[in-house]
Coordinates of C-alpha atoms and ligand atoms in Angstrom, one line a residue:
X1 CA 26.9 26.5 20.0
X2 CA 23.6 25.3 17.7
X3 CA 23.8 27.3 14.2
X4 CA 20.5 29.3 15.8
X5 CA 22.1 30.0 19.0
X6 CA 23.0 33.8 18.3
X7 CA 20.4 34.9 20.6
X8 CA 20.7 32.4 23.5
X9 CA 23.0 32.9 26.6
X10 CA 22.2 29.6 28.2
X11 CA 22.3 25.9 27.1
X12 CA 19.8 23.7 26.2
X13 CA 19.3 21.0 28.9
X14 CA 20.8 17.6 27.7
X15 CA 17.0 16.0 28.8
X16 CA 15.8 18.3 26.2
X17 CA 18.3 17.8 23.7
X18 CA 17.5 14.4 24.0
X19 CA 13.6 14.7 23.8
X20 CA 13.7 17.3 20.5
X21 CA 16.6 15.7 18.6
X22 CA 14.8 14.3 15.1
X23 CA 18.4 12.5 13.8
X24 CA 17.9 9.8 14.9
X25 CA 14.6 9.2 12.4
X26 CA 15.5 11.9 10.2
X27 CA 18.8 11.0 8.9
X28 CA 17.7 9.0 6.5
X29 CA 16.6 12.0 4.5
X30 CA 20.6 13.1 3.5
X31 CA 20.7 12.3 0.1
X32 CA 17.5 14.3 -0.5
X33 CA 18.8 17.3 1.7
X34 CA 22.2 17.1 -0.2
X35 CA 20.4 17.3 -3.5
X36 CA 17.9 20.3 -2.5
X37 CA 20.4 22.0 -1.0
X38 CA 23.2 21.6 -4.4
X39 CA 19.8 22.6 -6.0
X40 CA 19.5 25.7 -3.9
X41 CA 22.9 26.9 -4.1
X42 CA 23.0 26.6 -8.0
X43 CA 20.4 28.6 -7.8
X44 CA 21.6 31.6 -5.3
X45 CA 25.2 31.8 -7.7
X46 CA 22.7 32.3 -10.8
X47 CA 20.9 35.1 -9.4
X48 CA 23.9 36.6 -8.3
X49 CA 23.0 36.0 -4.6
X50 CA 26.2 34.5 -3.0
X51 CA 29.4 34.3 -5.5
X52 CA 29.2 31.3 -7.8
X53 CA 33.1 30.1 -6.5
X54 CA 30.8 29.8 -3.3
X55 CA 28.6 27.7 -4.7
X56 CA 31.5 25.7 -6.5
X57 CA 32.8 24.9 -3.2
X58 CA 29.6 24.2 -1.4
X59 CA 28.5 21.6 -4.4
X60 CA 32.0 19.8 -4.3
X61 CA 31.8 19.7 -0.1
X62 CA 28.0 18.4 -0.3
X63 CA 29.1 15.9 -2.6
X64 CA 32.3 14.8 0.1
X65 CA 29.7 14.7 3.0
X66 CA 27.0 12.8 0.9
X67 CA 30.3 10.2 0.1
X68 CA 31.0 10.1 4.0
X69 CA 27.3 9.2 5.0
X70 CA 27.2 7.1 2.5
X71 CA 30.5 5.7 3.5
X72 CA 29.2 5.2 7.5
X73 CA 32.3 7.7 8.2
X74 CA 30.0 10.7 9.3
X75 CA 29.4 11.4 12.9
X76 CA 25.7 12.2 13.8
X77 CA 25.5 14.2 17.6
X78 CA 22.0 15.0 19.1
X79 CA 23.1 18.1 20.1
X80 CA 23.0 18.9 16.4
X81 CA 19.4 18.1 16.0
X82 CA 18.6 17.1 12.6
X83 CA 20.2 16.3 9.4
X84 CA 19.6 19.6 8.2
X85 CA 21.7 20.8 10.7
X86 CA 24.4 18.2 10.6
X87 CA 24.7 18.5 7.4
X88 CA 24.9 22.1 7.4
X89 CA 27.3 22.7 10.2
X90 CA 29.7 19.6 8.6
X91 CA 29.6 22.5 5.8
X92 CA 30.6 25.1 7.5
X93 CA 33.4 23.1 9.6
X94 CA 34.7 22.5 6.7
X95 CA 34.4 25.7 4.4
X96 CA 33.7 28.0 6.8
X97 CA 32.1 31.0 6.1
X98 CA 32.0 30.1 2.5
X99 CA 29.7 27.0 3.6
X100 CA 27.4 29.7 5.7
X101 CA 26.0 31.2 2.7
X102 CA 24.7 27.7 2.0
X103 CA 20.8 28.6 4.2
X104 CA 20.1 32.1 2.3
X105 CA 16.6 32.4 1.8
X106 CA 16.0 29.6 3.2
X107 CA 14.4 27.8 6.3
X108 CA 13.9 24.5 7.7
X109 CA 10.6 24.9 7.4
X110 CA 10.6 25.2 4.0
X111 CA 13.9 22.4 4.0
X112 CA 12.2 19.6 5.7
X113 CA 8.8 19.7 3.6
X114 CA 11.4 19.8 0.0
X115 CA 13.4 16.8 1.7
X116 CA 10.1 14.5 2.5
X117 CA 8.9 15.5 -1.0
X118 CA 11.8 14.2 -2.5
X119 CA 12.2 11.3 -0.7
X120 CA 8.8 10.3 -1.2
X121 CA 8.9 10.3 -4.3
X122 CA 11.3 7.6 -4.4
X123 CA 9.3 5.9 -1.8
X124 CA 5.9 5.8 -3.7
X125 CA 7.8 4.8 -6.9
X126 CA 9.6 1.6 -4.7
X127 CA 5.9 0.8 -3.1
X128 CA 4.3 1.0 -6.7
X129 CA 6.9 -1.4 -8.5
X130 CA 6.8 -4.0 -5.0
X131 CA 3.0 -3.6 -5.9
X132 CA 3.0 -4.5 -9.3
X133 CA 5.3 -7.7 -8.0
X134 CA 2.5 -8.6 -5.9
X135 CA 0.2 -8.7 -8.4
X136 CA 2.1 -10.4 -10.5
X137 CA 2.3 -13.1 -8.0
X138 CA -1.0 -13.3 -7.8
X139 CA -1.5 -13.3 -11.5
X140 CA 1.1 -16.3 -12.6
X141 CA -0.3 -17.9 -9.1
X142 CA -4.3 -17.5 -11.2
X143 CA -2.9 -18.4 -14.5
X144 CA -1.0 -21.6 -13.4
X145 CA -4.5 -22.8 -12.2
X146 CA -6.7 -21.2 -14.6
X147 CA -9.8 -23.7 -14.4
X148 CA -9.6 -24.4 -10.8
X149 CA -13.0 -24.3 -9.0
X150 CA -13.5 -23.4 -5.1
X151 CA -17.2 -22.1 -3.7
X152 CA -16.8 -18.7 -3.4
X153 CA -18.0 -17.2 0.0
X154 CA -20.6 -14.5 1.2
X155 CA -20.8 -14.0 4.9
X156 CA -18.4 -16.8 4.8
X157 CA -20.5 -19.0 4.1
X158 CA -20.3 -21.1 0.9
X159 CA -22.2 -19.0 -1.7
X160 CA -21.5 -19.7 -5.5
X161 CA -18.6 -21.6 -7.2
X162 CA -15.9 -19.2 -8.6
X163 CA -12.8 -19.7 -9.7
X164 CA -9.8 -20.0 -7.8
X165 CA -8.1 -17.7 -10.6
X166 CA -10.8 -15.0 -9.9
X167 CA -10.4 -15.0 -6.1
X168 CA -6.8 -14.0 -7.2
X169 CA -7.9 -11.4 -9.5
X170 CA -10.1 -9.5 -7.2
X171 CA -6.9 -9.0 -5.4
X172 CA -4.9 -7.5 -8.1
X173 CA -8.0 -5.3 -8.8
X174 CA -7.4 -3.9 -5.8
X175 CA -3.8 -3.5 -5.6
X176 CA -4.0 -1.5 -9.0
X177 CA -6.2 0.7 -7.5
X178 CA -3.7 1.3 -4.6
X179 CA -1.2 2.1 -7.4
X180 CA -3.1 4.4 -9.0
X181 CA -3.6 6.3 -5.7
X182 CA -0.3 6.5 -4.4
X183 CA 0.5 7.7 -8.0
X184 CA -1.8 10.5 -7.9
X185 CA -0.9 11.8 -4.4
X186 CA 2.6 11.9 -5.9
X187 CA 1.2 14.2 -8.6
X188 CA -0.4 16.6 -6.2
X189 CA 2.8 16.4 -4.1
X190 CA 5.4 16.8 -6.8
X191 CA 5.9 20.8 -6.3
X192 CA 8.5 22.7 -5.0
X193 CA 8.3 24.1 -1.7
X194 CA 11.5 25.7 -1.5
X195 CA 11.9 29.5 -1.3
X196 CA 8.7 29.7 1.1
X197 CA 11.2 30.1 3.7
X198 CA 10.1 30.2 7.6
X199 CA 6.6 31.0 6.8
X200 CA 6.6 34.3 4.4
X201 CA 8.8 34.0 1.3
X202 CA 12.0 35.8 0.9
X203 CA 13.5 38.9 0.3
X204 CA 16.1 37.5 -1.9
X205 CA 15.4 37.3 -5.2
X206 CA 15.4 33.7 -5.3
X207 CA 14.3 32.1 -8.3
X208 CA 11.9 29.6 -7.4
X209 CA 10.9 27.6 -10.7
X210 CA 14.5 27.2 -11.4
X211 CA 15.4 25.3 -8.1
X212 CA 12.1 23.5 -8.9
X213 CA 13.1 22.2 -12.5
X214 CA 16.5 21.3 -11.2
X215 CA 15.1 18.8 -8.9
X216 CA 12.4 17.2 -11.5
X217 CA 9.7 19.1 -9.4
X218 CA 6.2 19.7 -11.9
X219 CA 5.9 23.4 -11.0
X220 CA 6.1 25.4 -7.1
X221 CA 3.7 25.6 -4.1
X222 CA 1.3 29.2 -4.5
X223 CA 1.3 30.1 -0.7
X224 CA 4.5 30.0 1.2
X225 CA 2.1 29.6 4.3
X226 CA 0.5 26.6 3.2
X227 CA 3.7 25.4 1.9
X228 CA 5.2 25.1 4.8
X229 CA 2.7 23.9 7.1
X230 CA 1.2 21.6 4.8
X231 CA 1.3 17.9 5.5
X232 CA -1.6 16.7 3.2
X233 CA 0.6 14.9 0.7
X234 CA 1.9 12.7 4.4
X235 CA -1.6 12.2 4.8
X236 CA -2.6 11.2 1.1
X237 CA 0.6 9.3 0.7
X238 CA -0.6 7.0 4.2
X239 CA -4.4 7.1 3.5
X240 CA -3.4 5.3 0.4
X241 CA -0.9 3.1 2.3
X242 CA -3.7 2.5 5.1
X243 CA -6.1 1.1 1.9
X244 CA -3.2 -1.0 0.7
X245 CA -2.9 -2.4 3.9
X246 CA -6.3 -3.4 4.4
X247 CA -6.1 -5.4 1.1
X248 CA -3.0 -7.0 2.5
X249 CA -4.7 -8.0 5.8
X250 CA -7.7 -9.3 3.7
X251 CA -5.4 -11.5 1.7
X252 CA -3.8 -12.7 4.4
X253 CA -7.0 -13.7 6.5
X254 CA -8.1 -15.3 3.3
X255 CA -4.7 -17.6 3.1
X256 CA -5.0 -17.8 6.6
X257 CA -8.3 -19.6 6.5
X258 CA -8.0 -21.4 3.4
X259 CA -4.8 -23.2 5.1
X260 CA -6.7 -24.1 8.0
X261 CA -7.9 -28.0 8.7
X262 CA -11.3 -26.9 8.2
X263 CA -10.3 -25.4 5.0
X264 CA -7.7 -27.3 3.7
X265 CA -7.8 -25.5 0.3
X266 CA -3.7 -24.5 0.1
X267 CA 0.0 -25.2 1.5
X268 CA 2.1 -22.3 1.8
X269 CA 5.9 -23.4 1.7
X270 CA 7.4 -23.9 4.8
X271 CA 10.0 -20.8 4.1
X272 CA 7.0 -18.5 5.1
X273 CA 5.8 -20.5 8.2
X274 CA 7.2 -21.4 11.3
X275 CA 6.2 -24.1 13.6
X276 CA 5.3 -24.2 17.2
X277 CA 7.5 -24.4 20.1
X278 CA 4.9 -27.1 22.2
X279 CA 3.3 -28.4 19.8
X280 CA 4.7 -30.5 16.8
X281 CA 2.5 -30.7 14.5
X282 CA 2.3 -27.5 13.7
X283 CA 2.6 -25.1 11.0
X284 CA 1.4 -21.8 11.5
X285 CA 1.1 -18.8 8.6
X286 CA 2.9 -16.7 10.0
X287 CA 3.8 -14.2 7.7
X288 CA -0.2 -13.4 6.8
X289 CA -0.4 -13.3 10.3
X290 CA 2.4 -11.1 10.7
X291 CA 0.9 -9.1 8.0
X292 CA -2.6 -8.6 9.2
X293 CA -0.9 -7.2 12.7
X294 CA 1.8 -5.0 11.1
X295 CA -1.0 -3.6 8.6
X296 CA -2.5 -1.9 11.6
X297 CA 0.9 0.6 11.8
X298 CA -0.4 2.1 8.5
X299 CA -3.8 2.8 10.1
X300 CA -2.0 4.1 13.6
X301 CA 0.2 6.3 11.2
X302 CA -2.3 7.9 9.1
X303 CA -4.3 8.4 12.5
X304 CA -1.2 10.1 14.0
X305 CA -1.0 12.5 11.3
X306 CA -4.6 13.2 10.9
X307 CA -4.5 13.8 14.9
X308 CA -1.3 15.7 14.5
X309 CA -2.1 18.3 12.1
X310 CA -6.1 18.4 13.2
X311 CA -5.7 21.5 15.6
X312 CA -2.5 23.8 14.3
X313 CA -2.5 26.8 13.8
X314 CA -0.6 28.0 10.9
X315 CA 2.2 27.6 9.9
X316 CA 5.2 25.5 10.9
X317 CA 5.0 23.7 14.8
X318 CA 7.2 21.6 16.2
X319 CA 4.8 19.0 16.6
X320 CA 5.0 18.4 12.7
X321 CA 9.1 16.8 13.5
X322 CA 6.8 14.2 14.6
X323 CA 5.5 13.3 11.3
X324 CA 8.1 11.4 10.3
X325 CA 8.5 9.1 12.9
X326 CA 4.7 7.7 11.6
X327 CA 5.8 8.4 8.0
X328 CA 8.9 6.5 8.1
X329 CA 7.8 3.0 9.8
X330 CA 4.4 2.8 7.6
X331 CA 7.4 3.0 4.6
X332 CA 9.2 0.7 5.8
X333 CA 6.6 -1.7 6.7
X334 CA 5.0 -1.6 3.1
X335 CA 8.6 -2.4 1.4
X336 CA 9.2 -5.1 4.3
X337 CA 5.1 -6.6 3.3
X338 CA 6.4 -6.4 -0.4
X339 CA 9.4 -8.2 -0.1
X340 CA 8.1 -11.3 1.7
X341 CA 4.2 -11.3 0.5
X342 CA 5.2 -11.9 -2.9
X343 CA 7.3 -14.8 -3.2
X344 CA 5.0 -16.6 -0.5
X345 CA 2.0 -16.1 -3.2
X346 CA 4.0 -17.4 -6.1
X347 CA 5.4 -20.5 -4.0
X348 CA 2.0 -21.5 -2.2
X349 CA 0.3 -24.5 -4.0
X350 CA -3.2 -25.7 -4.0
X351 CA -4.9 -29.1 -2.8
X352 CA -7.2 -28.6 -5.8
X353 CA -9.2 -31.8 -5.0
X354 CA -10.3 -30.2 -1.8
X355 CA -11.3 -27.0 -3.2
X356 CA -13.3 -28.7 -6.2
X357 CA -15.2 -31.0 -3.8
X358 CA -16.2 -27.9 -1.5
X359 CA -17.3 -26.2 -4.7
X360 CA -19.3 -29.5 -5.8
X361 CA -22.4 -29.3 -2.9
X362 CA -25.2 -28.9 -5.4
X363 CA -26.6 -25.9 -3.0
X364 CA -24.2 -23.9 -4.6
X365 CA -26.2 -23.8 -8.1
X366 CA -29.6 -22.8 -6.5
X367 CA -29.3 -19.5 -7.8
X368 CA -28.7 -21.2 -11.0
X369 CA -32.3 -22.8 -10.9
X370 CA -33.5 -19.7 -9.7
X371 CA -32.1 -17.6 -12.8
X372 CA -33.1 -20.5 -15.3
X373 CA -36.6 -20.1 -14.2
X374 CA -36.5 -16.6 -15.0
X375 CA -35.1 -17.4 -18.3
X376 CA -39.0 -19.1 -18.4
X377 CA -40.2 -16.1 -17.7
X378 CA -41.0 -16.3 -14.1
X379 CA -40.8 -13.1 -12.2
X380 CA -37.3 -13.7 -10.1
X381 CA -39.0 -12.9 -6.6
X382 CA -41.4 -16.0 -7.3
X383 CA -38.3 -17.8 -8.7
X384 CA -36.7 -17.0 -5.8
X385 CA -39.5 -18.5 -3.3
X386 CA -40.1 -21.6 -5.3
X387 CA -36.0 -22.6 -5.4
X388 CA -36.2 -22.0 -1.2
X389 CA -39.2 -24.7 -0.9
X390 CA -36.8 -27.0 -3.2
X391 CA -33.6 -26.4 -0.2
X392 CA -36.3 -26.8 2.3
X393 CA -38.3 -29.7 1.1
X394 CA -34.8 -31.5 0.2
X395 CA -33.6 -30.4 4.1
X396 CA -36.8 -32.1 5.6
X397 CA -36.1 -35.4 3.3
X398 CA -32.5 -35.4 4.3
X399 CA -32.0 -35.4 0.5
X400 CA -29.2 -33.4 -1.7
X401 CA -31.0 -31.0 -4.8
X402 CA -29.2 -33.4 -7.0
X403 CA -30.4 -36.6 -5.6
X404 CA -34.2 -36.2 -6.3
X405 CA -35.8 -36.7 -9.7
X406 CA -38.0 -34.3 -11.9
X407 CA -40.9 -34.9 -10.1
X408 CA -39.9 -34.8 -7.2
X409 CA -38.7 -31.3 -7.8
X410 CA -41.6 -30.3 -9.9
X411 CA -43.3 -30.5 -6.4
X412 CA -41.8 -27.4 -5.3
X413 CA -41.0 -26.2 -9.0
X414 CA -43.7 -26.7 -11.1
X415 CA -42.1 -25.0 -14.2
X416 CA -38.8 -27.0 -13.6
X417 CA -38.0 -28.9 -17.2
X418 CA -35.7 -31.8 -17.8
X419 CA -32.7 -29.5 -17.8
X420 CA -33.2 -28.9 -13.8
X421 CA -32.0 -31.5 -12.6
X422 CA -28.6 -31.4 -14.6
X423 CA -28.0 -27.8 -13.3
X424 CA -26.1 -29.2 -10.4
X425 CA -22.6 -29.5 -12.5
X426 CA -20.1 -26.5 -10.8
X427 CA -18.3 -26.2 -14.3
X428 CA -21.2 -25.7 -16.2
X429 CA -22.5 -23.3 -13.4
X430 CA -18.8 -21.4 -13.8
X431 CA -19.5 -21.8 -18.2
X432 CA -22.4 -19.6 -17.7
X433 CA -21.0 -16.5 -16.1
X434 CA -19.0 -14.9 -19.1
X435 CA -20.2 -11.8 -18.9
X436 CA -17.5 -9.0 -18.4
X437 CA -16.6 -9.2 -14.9
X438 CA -17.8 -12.6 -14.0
X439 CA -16.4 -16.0 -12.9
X440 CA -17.3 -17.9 -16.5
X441 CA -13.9 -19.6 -17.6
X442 CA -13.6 -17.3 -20.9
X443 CA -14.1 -13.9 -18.9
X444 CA -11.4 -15.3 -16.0
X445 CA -9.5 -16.3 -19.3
X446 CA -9.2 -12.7 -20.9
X447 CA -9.3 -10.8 -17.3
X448 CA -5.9 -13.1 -17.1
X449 CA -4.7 -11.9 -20.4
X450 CA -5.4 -8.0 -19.5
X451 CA -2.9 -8.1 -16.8
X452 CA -0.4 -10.1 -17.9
X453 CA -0.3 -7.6 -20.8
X454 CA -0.7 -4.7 -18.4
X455 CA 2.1 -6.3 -16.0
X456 CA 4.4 -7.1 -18.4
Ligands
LIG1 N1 13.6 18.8 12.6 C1 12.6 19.6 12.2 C2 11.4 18.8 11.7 O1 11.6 17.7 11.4 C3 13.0 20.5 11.1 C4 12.3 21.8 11.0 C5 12.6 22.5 12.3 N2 12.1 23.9 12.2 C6 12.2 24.6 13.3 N3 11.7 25.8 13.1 N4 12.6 24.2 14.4 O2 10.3 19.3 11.6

């Protein structure tokens, strides 16, 4: 008989069992239950609610159980739903009546949104320290080339020479960013839900903020309602995972690209590739592949919950067991990105000739010529204008902008000065941009220094 079947007379149909069991996803969520519920008892014995040999009992048989799942030697049955109830029932088979005082004043509903609290607060604090190994790929990846120039790319099309170290950087920008939001949800999240029972409270006198300091919680939900059919902090939590993921597919179509023939800009090791099965020359990137595919689970979970959630009516549905399932596989799929995606970025290795010699077409420095005439004074739209007849004139001569003389240039440029013509060196371009932010060698140089300081 299920621990709720008081008022049934009839079973529930084993297709049905089947389609509403949640153990099979959910049972990863034991160690969390266990502790909310060793929480919860401590709590009823203090206010006098069940006797505290009760909760003595209960604490030392939640302990055994948490030893036998741990163990593999606990038996998991769909007819008992979820591992609230499997845990709860193990209780009772074991302690009896004792272990039925175990759920006073308390619901699943209010169970089940303390359990994914918990555990995802371990979860955001294993995503945050895998991202803070990714960026420190990427950062001993920048600071082993530190002076390496590439052409940076606009509409993917060759647009001004940047470093190689800054491409890297703009990465770990972002990544800190995804940090700093998954931290922040965890903030908003970290409250106790407990003691909102099914939907209205208690009648206990439960004490609330006690079982809420026990488990490390910042303070308890306001609205027992809300608490319980709240799944904001799911969304938040995958909303920041869905950004995350985006940078990760970005990365990966960069590496993708830049280790293509046309390319030809790095090699990643041949741990993280795999070759074909026709053709034998090949080596494909497969894990940035891999990763710009499995990135799209964080969109489809965020989407599911959004989706989910978008027309219930307070408080608790059923529909909400389905969170997890989304929930769950965007975890996983971020810890199984950050376990591969960083070592591939730290063993990769550049063909710095190639990128140097992409980064050397002299087109790359017209801006350059543009800016240095408005260090003459000329208005930057004119600049602008006159620099496009140099391109064009040079196009229709079949000519490079570094292979024609002063005069030449002053045909299109009449203000050009000796200095023009000399523009066309990509390191001295990448010497000029040290303002904070930029690409110039000394501003890459300290942006390196802040995060390896910050990463340490
Ligand atoms: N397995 C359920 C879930 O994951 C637990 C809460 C069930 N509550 C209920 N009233 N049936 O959402």
């Amino acid at each position: 008989m299920a621990l709720w079947g008081g008022r049934f007379s009839g079973e529930t149909r084993s297709e049905v069992a089947k389609y509403s069991e949640s153990i099979s996803f959910d049972q990863r969520l034991y160690k969390h239950d266990i502790m909310g519920s060793i929480a919860h008892v401590t709590m009823l014995a203090k206010q006098g609610i069940i006797p505290e040999a009760s909760a003595e009992a209960i604490r030392t048989e939640l302990k055994n159980i948490l030893g036998r799942i741990e163990k593999g030697d606990f038996t998991y049955d769909i007819a008992l739903e979820d591992i609230h109830m499997h845990i709860e029932s193990a209780l009772i088979g074991v302690l009896g009546d004792e272990g039925a005082r175990v759920h006073s004043g308390r619901s699943r509903n209010d169970q089940v949104a303390l359990d994914v609290r918990l555990y995802l607060r371990d979860a955001a604090s294993e995503i945050i320290d895998g991202i803070r190994e990714m960026q420190r790929a990427l950062v001993l990846k920048a600071s082993e080339h530190p002076r390496q120039i590439m052409p940076g790319f606009t509409h993917l099309q060759h647009a001004q020479v940047v470093l190689f170290a800054h491409h890297m950087l703009a990465y770990v920008e972002m990544f800190d960013r995804d940090a700093a939001r998954l931290a922040d949800c965890r903030k908003r999240f970290n409250v106790s839900p407990l003691g909102s029972g099914a939907i209205a409270g208690s009648t206990l006198a439960l004490d609330r903020e006690f079982v809420a300091e026990l488990l490390n919680f910042d303070g308890v939900t306001r609205n027992s309602m809300d608490a319980v059919a709240d799944r904001d902090f799911m969304i938040e939590f995958l909303s920041a995972l869905a950004i995350f993921g985006v940078h990760c597919s970005r990365l990966s179509e960069d590496l993708i690209l830049w280790c293509g023939q046309e390319f030809d800009f790095i090699e990643l090791d041949d741990a993280f590739c795999t070759g074909s099965s026709l053709m034998p020359q090949k080596k494909n990137p497969d894990v940035c592949e891999l990763t710009r595919g499995k990135t799209a689970r964080f969109t489809g979970a965020l989407n599911a919950l959004l989706t989910m959630c978008k027309g219930l009516p307070l408080t608790y549905n059923r529909d909400l067991q389905e969170d997890k399932v989304a929930l769950f596989d965007a975890i996983d799929t971020a810890m199984q990105i950050l376990a591969v995606y960083p070592p591939m970025v730290a063993t990769m290795t550049l063909k710095g000739a190639n990128m140097e010699k992409a980064a050397s077409d002299p087109a790359l420095m017209a801006t350059d010529l543009a800016e240095a005439l408005v260090g003459l004074g000329v208005p930057f739209r004119t600049a602008h204008h006159r620099v496009g007849s140099l391109v064009k004139y040079c196009k229709e001569k079949g000519k490079q902008l570094d292979e024609i003389s002063l005069e030449e240039m002053r045909i299109t440029i009449p203000e050009a000065t000796e200095e023009f013509p000399r523009m066309f060196d990509p390191r001295a371009s990448v010497a000029k941009r040290n303002l904070t932010g930029g690409t110039g060698f000394d501003a890459v140089a300290s942006q390196l220094k802040f995060w390896q300081e910050k990463l340490k």
